[in-house]
Coordinates of C-alpha atoms and ligand atoms in Angstrom, one line a residue:
M1356 CA 12.0 -6.2 32.0
P1357 CA 10.8 -3.4 29.6
A1358 CA 7.1 -3.6 28.6
P1359 CA 6.6 -5.8 25.6
V1360 CA 6.4 -3.9 22.3
T1361 CA 2.9 -3.7 21.1
F1362 CA 1.7 -3.6 17.6
R1363 CA -2.1 -3.4 18.1
F1364 CA -2.7 -6.1 15.5
D1365 CA -6.0 -6.6 13.8
N1366 CA -5.7 -9.7 11.7
S1367 CA -8.5 -9.8 9.1
Y1368 CA -6.7 -12.3 6.9
A1369 CA -6.3 -14.8 9.7
R1370 CA -9.8 -14.2 11.0
E1371 CA -11.8 -14.1 7.8
L1372 CA -10.0 -16.4 5.5
P1373 CA -9.4 -19.8 7.2
G1374 CA -8.4 -22.3 4.6
F1375 CA -6.2 -19.7 2.8
Y1376 CA -3.1 -20.2 4.8
V1377 CA -1.2 -22.4 7.3
R1378 CA -0.5 -21.0 10.7
W1379 CA 3.3 -21.2 11.2
Q1380 CA 6.0 -19.8 13.5
P1381 CA 9.2 -18.1 12.4
A1382 CA 12.4 -20.1 13.0
A1383 CA 14.5 -19.0 16.0
V1384 CA 17.9 -17.6 15.1
P1385 CA 21.1 -17.5 17.1
S1386 CA 22.1 -13.9 17.2
P1387 CA 19.7 -11.1 16.1
Q1388 CA 21.1 -7.8 15.2
L1389 CA 19.2 -4.9 13.7
L1390 CA 20.9 -3.7 10.4
F1391 CA 18.1 -1.4 9.3
F1392 CA 15.1 0.1 11.0
N1393 CA 12.7 2.5 9.3
R1394 CA 11.7 5.0 12.0
E1395 CA 9.6 7.1 9.7
L1396 CA 7.6 4.1 8.6
A1397 CA 7.3 2.8 12.2
D1398 CA 5.8 6.2 13.2
E1399 CA 3.4 6.0 10.3
L1400 CA 2.3 2.6 11.6
G1401 CA 1.8 4.0 15.1
L1402 CA 4.6 1.7 16.5
D1403 CA 6.9 2.6 19.4
A1404 CA 9.9 3.4 17.2
A1405 CA 12.2 4.1 20.2
A1406 CA 11.4 0.8 21.8
L1407 CA 11.9 -1.1 18.6
D1408 CA 15.2 0.5 17.5
G1409 CA 17.4 -1.7 19.7
P1410 CA 17.9 -5.2 21.0
E1411 CA 14.2 -5.7 21.6
G1412 CA 13.4 -4.8 18.0
A1413 CA 16.2 -7.0 16.8
A1414 CA 14.6 -10.0 18.6
V1415 CA 11.2 -9.1 17.1
F1416 CA 12.4 -8.5 13.6
A1417 CA 14.6 -11.6 13.5
G1418 CA 11.6 -13.7 14.4
N1419 CA 12.8 -14.7 17.9
T1420 CA 10.1 -12.8 19.8
V1421 CA 6.7 -13.0 18.3
P1422 CA 4.9 -9.8 19.4
E1423 CA 1.7 -10.1 21.2
G1424 CA -1.3 -10.2 18.9
A1425 CA 0.6 -11.5 15.9
E1426 CA -0.8 -14.6 14.3
P1427 CA 2.0 -15.6 11.9
L1428 CA 0.8 -17.5 8.9
A1429 CA 2.1 -18.7 5.5
Q1430 CA -0.2 -17.6 2.7
A1431 CA -1.2 -20.0 -0.1
Y1432 CA -0.8 -18.8 -3.7
A1433 CA -0.1 -20.1 -7.1
G1434 CA 1.4 -18.4 -10.1
H1435 CA 2.6 -18.3 -13.7
Q1436 CA 6.4 -18.1 -13.5
F1437 CA 7.9 -17.1 -16.9
G1438 CA 4.7 -18.2 -18.5
G1439 CA 4.5 -21.7 -16.9
F1440 CA 1.8 -22.4 -14.3
S1441 CA 2.6 -23.6 -10.8
P1442 CA -0.6 -24.5 -9.0
Q1443 CA 1.2 -24.3 -5.7
L1444 CA 3.8 -21.7 -4.7
G1445 CA 2.9 -20.0 -1.4
D1446 CA 5.0 -18.3 1.2
G1447 CA 8.0 -20.6 1.1
R1448 CA 10.2 -18.2 3.1
A1449 CA 7.7 -15.6 4.2
L1450 CA 5.1 -15.2 7.0
L1451 CA 2.4 -12.7 7.5
L1452 CA 2.6 -11.6 11.1
G1453 CA -0.6 -9.7 11.0
E1454 CA -2.1 -6.3 10.1
V1455 CA -2.1 -3.0 11.8
I1456 CA -4.2 0.1 11.1
D1457 CA -1.8 3.0 10.4
R1458 CA -2.1 6.5 11.6
Q1459 CA -4.1 7.4 8.5
G1460 CA -6.5 4.6 9.0
R1461 CA -5.1 2.4 6.3
R1462 CA -4.8 -1.4 6.9
R1463 CA -1.2 -2.6 6.4
D1464 CA 0.3 -6.1 6.4
I1465 CA 3.4 -6.7 8.3
A1466 CA 5.3 -9.7 7.0
F1467 CA 8.6 -11.5 7.3
K1468 CA 10.8 -12.6 4.5
G1469 CA 13.6 -15.1 5.2
S1470 CA 12.0 -16.4 8.5
G1471 CA 12.5 -20.1 7.8
R1472 CA 10.9 -23.0 6.1
T1473 CA 7.1 -23.4 5.9
P1474 CA 4.9 -26.1 4.4
F1475 CA 5.2 -24.2 1.1
S1476 CA 9.0 -24.3 1.0
R1477 CA 9.5 -27.2 -1.4
G1478 CA 13.2 -27.6 -1.8
G1479 CA 14.1 -24.2 -0.4
D1480 CA 15.7 -23.4 2.9
G1481 CA 13.2 -20.6 3.8
K1482 CA 16.1 -18.2 4.5
A1483 CA 17.5 -15.0 3.0
A1484 CA 20.9 -13.4 2.9
I1485 CA 21.5 -9.9 4.1
G1486 CA 22.5 -8.6 0.6
P1487 CA 19.2 -9.3 -1.2
M1488 CA 17.2 -8.0 1.9
L1489 CA 19.2 -4.8 2.1
R1490 CA 18.7 -4.5 -1.7
E1491 CA 14.9 -4.7 -1.1
V1492 CA 15.3 -1.8 1.4
L1493 CA 17.2 0.4 -1.1
I1494 CA 15.0 -0.2 -4.1
G1495 CA 11.8 0.0 -2.1
E1496 CA 12.7 3.2 -0.4
A1497 CA 13.9 4.7 -3.7
M1498 CA 10.6 3.8 -5.3
H1499 CA 8.7 5.3 -2.4
A1500 CA 10.7 8.5 -2.6
L1501 CA 10.0 8.6 -6.4
G1502 CA 6.3 8.5 -5.6
I1503 CA 5.8 5.0 -6.9
P1504 CA 3.4 2.7 -5.0
T1505 CA 5.4 0.0 -3.3
T1506 CA 5.7 -2.3 -0.4
R1507 CA 8.3 -0.9 2.1
A1508 CA 10.9 -2.3 4.4
L1509 CA 10.3 -1.7 8.1
A1510 CA 13.4 -3.6 9.3
V1511 CA 16.2 -5.9 8.4
A1512 CA 17.7 -8.0 11.2
A1513 CA 20.8 -10.1 10.8
T1514 CA 20.3 -13.6 12.2
G1515 CA 23.9 -14.5 13.0
E1516 CA 23.5 -17.6 10.9
A1517 CA 25.0 -18.5 7.6
V1518 CA 22.7 -19.2 4.6
Y1519 CA 24.2 -21.4 1.9
R1520 CA 24.0 -20.2 -1.7
E1521 CA 27.0 -20.6 -4.1
R1522 CA 28.9 -19.9 -0.8
P1523 CA 27.9 -19.2 2.8
L1524 CA 26.4 -15.8 3.3
P1525 CA 25.3 -13.9 6.4
G1526 CA 21.5 -14.5 6.9
A1527 CA 18.9 -11.9 7.6
V1528 CA 15.1 -11.4 7.9
L1529 CA 13.3 -8.6 6.2
T1530 CA 10.1 -7.1 7.7
R1531 CA 8.0 -5.8 4.9
V1532 CA 4.9 -3.6 5.0
A1533 CA 2.3 -3.9 2.3
A1534 CA -1.2 -2.6 1.6
S1535 CA -1.9 -6.4 1.4
H1536 CA -0.1 -9.4 0.0
L1537 CA -3.0 -10.4 -2.2
R1538 CA -1.6 -11.3 -5.6
V1539 CA -3.0 -12.4 -9.0
G1540 CA -1.5 -15.8 -7.9
T1541 CA -3.7 -15.9 -4.8
F1542 CA -6.8 -16.0 -7.1
Q1543 CA -5.1 -18.5 -9.3
F1544 CA -4.6 -20.9 -6.3
F1545 CA -8.3 -21.3 -5.7
A1546 CA -9.3 -21.1 -9.4
A1547 CA -6.9 -23.9 -10.2
R1548 CA -8.8 -26.0 -7.5
N1549 CA -12.2 -25.0 -8.8
D1550 CA -13.0 -23.7 -5.3
L1551 CA -15.6 -21.3 -6.2
E1552 CA -16.7 -20.6 -2.7
R1553 CA -13.2 -19.6 -1.6
L1554 CA -12.7 -17.6 -4.8
R1555 CA -15.7 -15.5 -3.9
Q1556 CA -14.6 -15.1 -0.4
L1557 CA -11.2 -13.9 -1.6
A1558 CA -12.7 -11.5 -4.1
D1559 CA -15.0 -10.1 -1.5
Y1560 CA -12.1 -9.7 0.9
A1561 CA -10.0 -8.0 -1.8
I1562 CA -12.9 -5.6 -2.4
A1563 CA -13.4 -4.9 1.2
R1564 CA -9.8 -4.1 1.6
H1565 CA -8.9 -2.3 -1.6
D1566 CA -12.2 -1.1 -3.2
P1567 CA -14.7 -0.8 -0.3
D1568 CA -16.9 1.4 -2.4
L1569 CA -17.7 -1.7 -4.6
A1570 CA -18.8 -3.9 -1.7
G1571 CA -22.2 -5.4 -2.3
T1572 CA -22.6 -3.8 -5.7
P1573 CA -24.1 -6.1 -8.4
D1574 CA -21.2 -6.1 -10.9
R1575 CA -18.5 -6.0 -8.2
Y1576 CA -16.2 -8.8 -9.6
L1577 CA -16.0 -7.2 -13.0
A1578 CA -15.5 -3.9 -11.3
L1579 CA -12.7 -5.3 -9.2
L1580 CA -10.9 -6.6 -12.3
R1581 CA -11.2 -3.1 -13.8
R1582 CA -9.8 -1.5 -10.7
V1583 CA -6.8 -3.8 -10.6
A1584 CA -6.2 -3.2 -14.3
E1585 CA -6.4 0.6 -13.7
R1586 CA -4.0 0.4 -10.8
Q1587 CA -1.5 -1.7 -12.8
A1588 CA -1.8 0.6 -15.8
A1589 CA -0.8 3.6 -13.6
L1590 CA 1.9 1.6 -11.8
I1591 CA 3.6 0.2 -14.9
A1592 CA 3.6 3.6 -16.5
Q1593 CA 5.4 5.0 -13.5
W1594 CA 8.0 2.2 -13.7
M1595 CA 8.5 2.9 -17.4
N1596 CA 9.0 6.6 -16.8
V1597 CA 11.8 6.0 -14.3
G1598 CA 13.5 3.2 -16.2
F1599 CA 12.6 0.5 -13.6
I1600 CA 12.8 -3.1 -14.7
H1601 CA 11.1 -5.4 -12.2
G1602 CA 12.8 -8.5 -13.6
V1603 CA 10.3 -11.2 -12.5
M1604 CA 6.8 -10.1 -13.3
N1605 CA 5.3 -13.5 -12.5
T1606 CA 1.7 -13.5 -11.6
D1607 CA 2.6 -14.3 -8.0
N1608 CA 4.6 -11.0 -7.9
M1609 CA 1.7 -8.8 -9.2
T1610 CA -0.4 -7.3 -6.4
I1611 CA -4.2 -6.6 -6.3
S1612 CA -3.4 -3.4 -4.4
G1613 CA -1.3 -1.9 -7.2
E1614 CA 1.9 -1.8 -5.2
T1615 CA 5.2 -2.9 -6.5
I1616 CA 6.2 -6.1 -4.7
D1617 CA 9.2 -8.5 -4.5
Y1618 CA 12.4 -6.7 -5.4
G1619 CA 14.5 -9.6 -6.5
P1620 CA 16.4 -9.3 -9.7
C1621 CA 15.1 -5.8 -10.5
A1622 CA 17.3 -3.0 -11.7
F1623 CA 17.2 0.6 -13.1
M1624 CA 18.1 1.2 -16.7
E1625 CA 21.3 3.1 -17.4
A1626 CA 21.8 3.8 -21.1
F1627 CA 18.4 3.8 -22.6
D1628 CA 17.5 0.5 -24.3
P1629 CA 14.0 -0.9 -24.5
Q1630 CA 15.4 -4.5 -24.5
A1631 CA 17.3 -3.9 -21.2
V1632 CA 17.1 -6.9 -18.9
F1633 CA 19.5 -7.7 -16.1
S1634 CA 18.1 -10.8 -14.4
S1635 CA 20.3 -13.8 -14.7
I1636 CA 17.3 -16.1 -15.1
D1637 CA 15.5 -14.1 -17.8
H1638 CA 17.2 -15.7 -20.8
G1639 CA 14.5 -14.8 -23.3
G1640 CA 14.1 -11.2 -22.1
R1641 CA 10.5 -11.9 -21.2
Y1642 CA 10.6 -9.2 -18.5
A1643 CA 12.7 -6.6 -20.4
W1644 CA 11.9 -3.0 -19.8
G1645 CA 9.9 -2.7 -23.1
N1646 CA 7.8 -5.8 -22.4
Q1647 CA 6.5 -4.8 -19.0
P1648 CA 3.2 -3.2 -20.2
L1649 CA 2.5 -6.3 -22.3
I1650 CA 3.3 -8.7 -19.5
A1651 CA 1.1 -6.7 -17.1
R1652 CA -1.8 -7.2 -19.5
W1653 CA -1.0 -10.9 -19.9
N1654 CA -1.1 -11.2 -16.1
L1655 CA -4.3 -9.3 -15.9
A1656 CA -5.8 -11.7 -18.4
R1657 CA -4.8 -14.6 -16.0
L1658 CA -6.6 -12.7 -13.2
A1659 CA -9.6 -12.2 -15.4
E1660 CA -9.8 -16.0 -16.1
T1661 CA -9.9 -16.7 -12.4
L1662 CA -12.8 -14.2 -11.9
L1663 CA -14.9 -15.5 -14.9
P1664 CA -17.2 -17.8 -12.8
L1665 CA -17.9 -15.0 -10.4
I1666 CA -18.6 -12.5 -13.1
A1667 CA -20.8 -15.1 -14.8
E1668 CA -23.0 -15.4 -11.7
D1669 CA -23.5 -11.6 -11.7
D1670 CA -24.4 -11.7 -15.4
G1671 CA -27.2 -14.2 -15.5
E1672 CA -27.8 -16.4 -18.6
P1673 CA -26.1 -17.1 -21.0
A1674 CA -23.6 -16.4 -18.3
A1675 CA -20.3 -17.8 -19.5
A1676 CA -20.2 -16.1 -22.9
R1677 CA -21.2 -12.7 -21.5
A1678 CA -18.7 -13.0 -18.7
V1679 CA -15.9 -13.6 -21.2
A1680 CA -17.0 -10.7 -23.3
H1681 CA -17.1 -8.3 -20.3
A1682 CA -13.8 -9.4 -18.9
T1683 CA -12.3 -9.2 -22.4
E1684 CA -13.5 -5.6 -22.6
V1685 CA -11.4 -4.7 -19.6
I1686 CA -8.3 -6.5 -20.9
D1687 CA -8.7 -4.8 -24.2
A1688 CA -9.2 -1.4 -22.5
Y1689 CA -6.0 -1.8 -20.6
P1690 CA -3.5 -0.7 -23.3
A1691 CA -5.3 2.6 -23.7
W1692 CA -5.3 3.2 -19.9
Y1693 CA -1.7 2.4 -19.8
A1694 CA -0.9 4.6 -22.8
A1695 CA -2.8 7.5 -21.2
A1696 CA -0.9 7.1 -17.9
L1697 CA 2.4 6.9 -19.8
L1698 CA 1.7 10.0 -21.8
E1699 CA 0.6 11.9 -18.8
G1700 CA 3.9 11.1 -17.1
Q1701 CA 5.9 11.8 -20.2
R1702 CA 4.3 15.2 -20.7
A1703 CA 5.3 16.1 -17.1
K1704 CA 8.8 14.9 -17.7
L1705 CA 9.0 16.9 -20.9
G1706 CA 7.9 20.0 -18.9
L1707 CA 4.5 20.3 -20.6
A1708 CA 2.0 21.7 -18.2
S1709 CA -1.1 21.5 -20.2
A1710 CA -2.5 18.8 -22.3
A1711 CA -4.8 21.4 -23.9
T1712 CA -2.2 23.0 -26.1
G1713 CA -0.8 19.8 -27.3
D1714 CA -2.2 17.3 -29.8
E1715 CA -2.1 13.8 -28.1
E1716 CA -0.5 12.1 -31.1
A1717 CA 2.0 14.8 -31.6
D1718 CA 3.1 14.7 -27.9
R1719 CA 3.3 11.0 -28.0
A1720 CA 5.5 11.2 -31.0
L1721 CA 7.7 13.8 -29.4
A1722 CA 8.2 11.6 -26.4
E1723 CA 8.8 8.5 -28.5
D1724 CA 11.3 10.3 -30.7
W1725 CA 13.2 11.6 -27.6
L1726 CA 13.5 8.0 -26.5
K1727 CA 14.6 6.9 -30.0
L1728 CA 17.3 9.6 -29.9
L1729 CA 18.5 8.4 -26.5
H1730 CA 18.5 4.8 -27.7
G1731 CA 20.3 5.6 -31.0
H1732 CA 23.1 7.3 -29.1
G1733 CA 23.2 5.1 -26.0
I1734 CA 22.4 8.0 -23.6
D1735 CA 21.9 7.5 -19.9
F1736 CA 18.1 7.6 -19.4
T1737 CA 18.0 9.4 -16.1
L1738 CA 20.6 12.0 -16.8
A1739 CA 19.1 12.8 -20.2
W1740 CA 15.7 13.7 -18.7
R1741 CA 17.4 15.6 -15.9
R1742 CA 19.5 17.7 -18.3
L1743 CA 16.5 18.4 -20.4
A1744 CA 15.4 20.5 -17.4
D1745 CA 18.6 22.5 -17.7
A1746 CA 17.8 23.0 -21.4
A1747 CA 14.3 24.4 -20.4
E1748 CA 16.2 27.2 -18.7
G1749 CA 18.3 27.8 -21.8
N1750 CA 21.3 25.8 -20.6
E1751 CA 21.6 23.2 -23.3
Q1752 CA 25.3 22.4 -22.9
P1753 CA 25.0 19.7 -20.2
L1754 CA 22.5 17.8 -22.3
R1755 CA 24.5 18.2 -25.5
A1756 CA 27.6 16.9 -23.6
L1757 CA 26.0 13.5 -23.2
F1758 CA 26.1 13.0 -27.0
D1759 CA 29.1 12.2 -29.1
A1760 CA 28.4 15.3 -31.2
P1761 CA 26.8 18.3 -29.5
Q1762 CA 24.5 18.9 -32.5
D1763 CA 23.0 15.4 -32.3
P1764 CA 19.8 16.5 -30.5
D1765 CA 19.4 19.7 -32.6
A1766 CA 16.4 18.6 -34.6
W1767 CA 14.5 17.1 -31.6
L1768 CA 15.3 20.1 -29.4
A1769 CA 13.8 22.4 -32.0
R1770 CA 10.6 20.5 -32.0
W1771 CA 10.4 20.4 -28.2
R1772 CA 11.1 24.1 -27.9
A1773 CA 8.4 24.8 -30.4
R1774 CA 6.0 22.7 -28.4
C1775 CA 6.9 24.6 -25.2
E1776 CA 6.5 27.9 -26.9
A1777 CA 3.1 27.0 -28.1
E1778 CA 2.1 26.3 -24.5
D1779 CA 3.7 29.5 -23.1
G1780 CA 2.5 32.0 -25.6
A1781 CA 4.1 35.4 -25.1
S1782 CA 5.6 34.7 -21.7
P1783 CA 8.4 32.1 -21.7
A1784 CA 8.3 29.9 -18.6
G1785 CA 11.8 28.6 -18.7
G1786 CA 12.7 28.7 -15.0
E1787 CA 9.4 27.7 -13.8
R1788 CA 9.3 24.8 -16.4
A1789 CA 12.8 23.6 -15.3
A1790 CA 11.7 23.6 -11.7
R1791 CA 8.6 21.5 -12.5
M1792 CA 10.7 19.1 -14.6
R1793 CA 13.2 18.6 -11.7
R1794 CA 10.3 17.5 -9.5
V1795 CA 9.5 14.6 -11.9
N1796 CA 12.9 13.7 -13.4
P1797 CA 15.1 12.3 -10.6
W1798 CA 18.7 13.2 -10.2
V1799 CA 19.4 10.1 -8.1
I1800 CA 18.1 6.6 -8.8
P1801 CA 19.5 3.4 -7.3
R1802 CA 22.2 2.8 -9.9
N1803 CA 23.4 -0.7 -10.1
H1804 CA 27.1 -0.1 -9.4
R1805 CA 26.2 1.9 -6.3
V1806 CA 23.8 -0.7 -5.0
E1807 CA 26.3 -3.5 -5.5
E1808 CA 29.0 -1.5 -3.8
A1809 CA 26.8 -0.9 -0.8
L1810 CA 25.7 -4.5 -0.6
A1811 CA 29.3 -5.8 -1.0
A1812 CA 30.5 -3.7 1.9
A1813 CA 27.6 -4.9 4.1
T1814 CA 28.1 -8.5 3.2
E1815 CA 31.9 -8.8 3.0
D1816 CA 33.1 -6.2 5.5
E1817 CA 30.0 -5.8 7.8
D1818 CA 30.3 -2.1 6.9
L1819 CA 26.9 -0.5 6.7
E1820 CA 28.1 3.0 6.0
P1821 CA 27.9 2.8 2.2
F1822 CA 24.4 1.4 2.5
E1823 CA 23.3 4.2 4.8
R1824 CA 24.9 6.9 2.6
L1825 CA 23.2 5.5 -0.5
L1826 CA 19.9 5.2 1.3
A1827 CA 20.1 8.8 2.4
A1828 CA 20.7 9.9 -1.3
L1829 CA 17.9 7.7 -2.6
R1830 CA 15.5 9.3 -0.2
R1831 CA 16.1 12.7 -1.8
P1832 CA 16.0 11.9 -5.5
W1833 CA 14.9 15.3 -6.8
E1834 CA 17.5 17.5 -5.2
E1835 CA 21.1 18.0 -6.3
V1836 CA 22.4 17.6 -2.8
P1837 CA 26.1 18.5 -2.5
G1838 CA 28.0 15.3 -1.7
H1839 CA 25.5 13.1 -3.5
E1840 CA 27.2 13.6 -6.9
R1841 CA 28.6 10.1 -7.0
Y1842 CA 25.1 8.6 -6.8
A1843 CA 24.1 10.5 -10.0
E1844 CA 26.9 9.2 -12.1
P1845 CA 26.2 6.5 -14.6
A1846 CA 28.1 3.2 -14.2
P1847 CA 31.0 2.6 -16.6
A1848 CA 29.4 1.1 -19.7
A1849 CA 31.5 -2.1 -19.5
L1850 CA 30.1 -2.7 -16.0
T1851 CA 26.5 -2.3 -17.1
A1852 CA 27.0 -4.5 -20.1
G1853 CA 28.1 -7.4 -17.9
Y1854 CA 25.7 -6.6 -15.0
Q1855 CA 23.4 -9.4 -13.8
T1856 CA 21.0 -9.5 -11.0
F1857 CA 20.0 -12.6 -9.1
C1858 CA 16.8 -13.7 -7.5
G1859 CA 18.4 -13.8 -4.1
T1860 CA 16.8 -17.1 -3.2
Ligands
AMP3002 P1 10.0 -15.2 -5.6 O1 10.8 -15.5 -6.8 O2 10.8 -14.6 -4.5 O3 8.8 -14.4 -5.9 O4 9.5 -16.6 -5.0 C1 8.8 -17.6 -5.8 C2 8.4 -18.8 -4.9 O5 9.6 -19.4 -4.4 C3 7.6 -18.4 -3.7 O6 6.7 -19.4 -3.4 C4 8.7 -18.3 -2.6 O7 8.1 -18.5 -1.3 C5 9.6 -19.5 -3.0 N1 11.0 -19.3 -2.5 C6 11.9 -18.4 -2.9 N2 13.0 -18.5 -2.2 C7 12.8 -19.5 -1.3 C8 13.6 -20.1 -0.3 N3 14.9 -19.7 -0.1 N4 13.1 -21.1 0.4 C9 11.8 -21.5 0.2 N5 11.0 -21.0 -0.7 C10 11.5 -20.0 -1.5
MG3003 MG1 7.3 -13.6 -5.0

């Protein structure tokens, strides 16, 4: 018998927050098989990657062997889904195994998704199919490589069992690593029950975990709201600047940590269109690309509501009115934080090194007009930015070739060049600018047709090679790696027009 795999768990959630979860065990599955194992992440977590990357790991990551020190539990949370409030959602097909302190000293959650029914499952089967779980791997690893805060996949294990959706599909369990699984919806769960004591416990726990410098300070709950809003402003700006559409920005899918979570019906934009939406269940386009900043603010207002009684206690009399005013200040400040983060990202994407030489409004207009140009001509968002880097080196042809008529971008390019020259003064910085732009404008993103192709091969033919090749390309988004060309190609327009993503439940 090999020595049991050790995780060195330290489970603060289980220890400090009784009453916030139900202890529960993962369901046993017939035939665990490791489909994906993230060695780099395992190393980061201080795990024995060699021991886990085999049958022993398969048993652990399918839920059959609960590692020593794990205290599996289903977390309680509520949430607004498409604007309607559900006072009880919770981990219906997920379990928190526990927490580990990684090599850099950061506390990370290790959680299962698809590990069977829990007391929060309602009508659901608690299971997951391999397609959506491998999808979470691809998109999460792509986001990570793009430098966007995200939960990450540690492993996917096939269960050897069918899950029944429209048709039987091979089942799988995903192991996910997160800074925490605290959500706006976690706060809503206790606020909806008027459980002020637990709300305070939760807020103090969140502060200890994500904003320890605020612990014990007098205005800490208001400060927590501000921190969450700042993190979300930065996060959503990053999403917007890579054309990411989350697809289901319900309050239970918005983290306190500022990490992207729950890759369900998400997708990356192809031809630029602010109304782009791919999710089969998003009929009204609530979570379209262009709505994401507004939705984030709406979700933050829901978080603010839950914190009002705690903020009021800090504020003294007449508490309630003052708490509302203070929380509202944060919610009202959010759009400017978001706009600043967006512009910072756009300036970098435009190759502008210094804010000092550019007027803020003029730079904002330059970026907006670029996007209007792309929208008006139906240009691929990712390729357009990338080819603008070529233009910075004087090679405008690849960019012009994206348009019906090569002179279409003339007027805008002239403005952009003038702005660059204003920054450069006498010494043109074309090559250096292009290099900088290629470090912020990806060549490879998880394009929908490539993702679907990889998942279909894995699901229909048990062929993981397309998945592995795509994953390798997504992990090097900035480099024009020979052999990765097919991952940089836009999907045929007809395919994108009919493309729909599903929640994978
Ligand atoms: P999601 O859309 O994945 O964020 O999930 C929303 C809620 O539905 C959460 O409470 C999930 O735990 C629950 N849920 C989603 N899929 C299932 C499933 N197959 N079985 C049980 N609960 C589920
Ligand atoms: Mg969710």
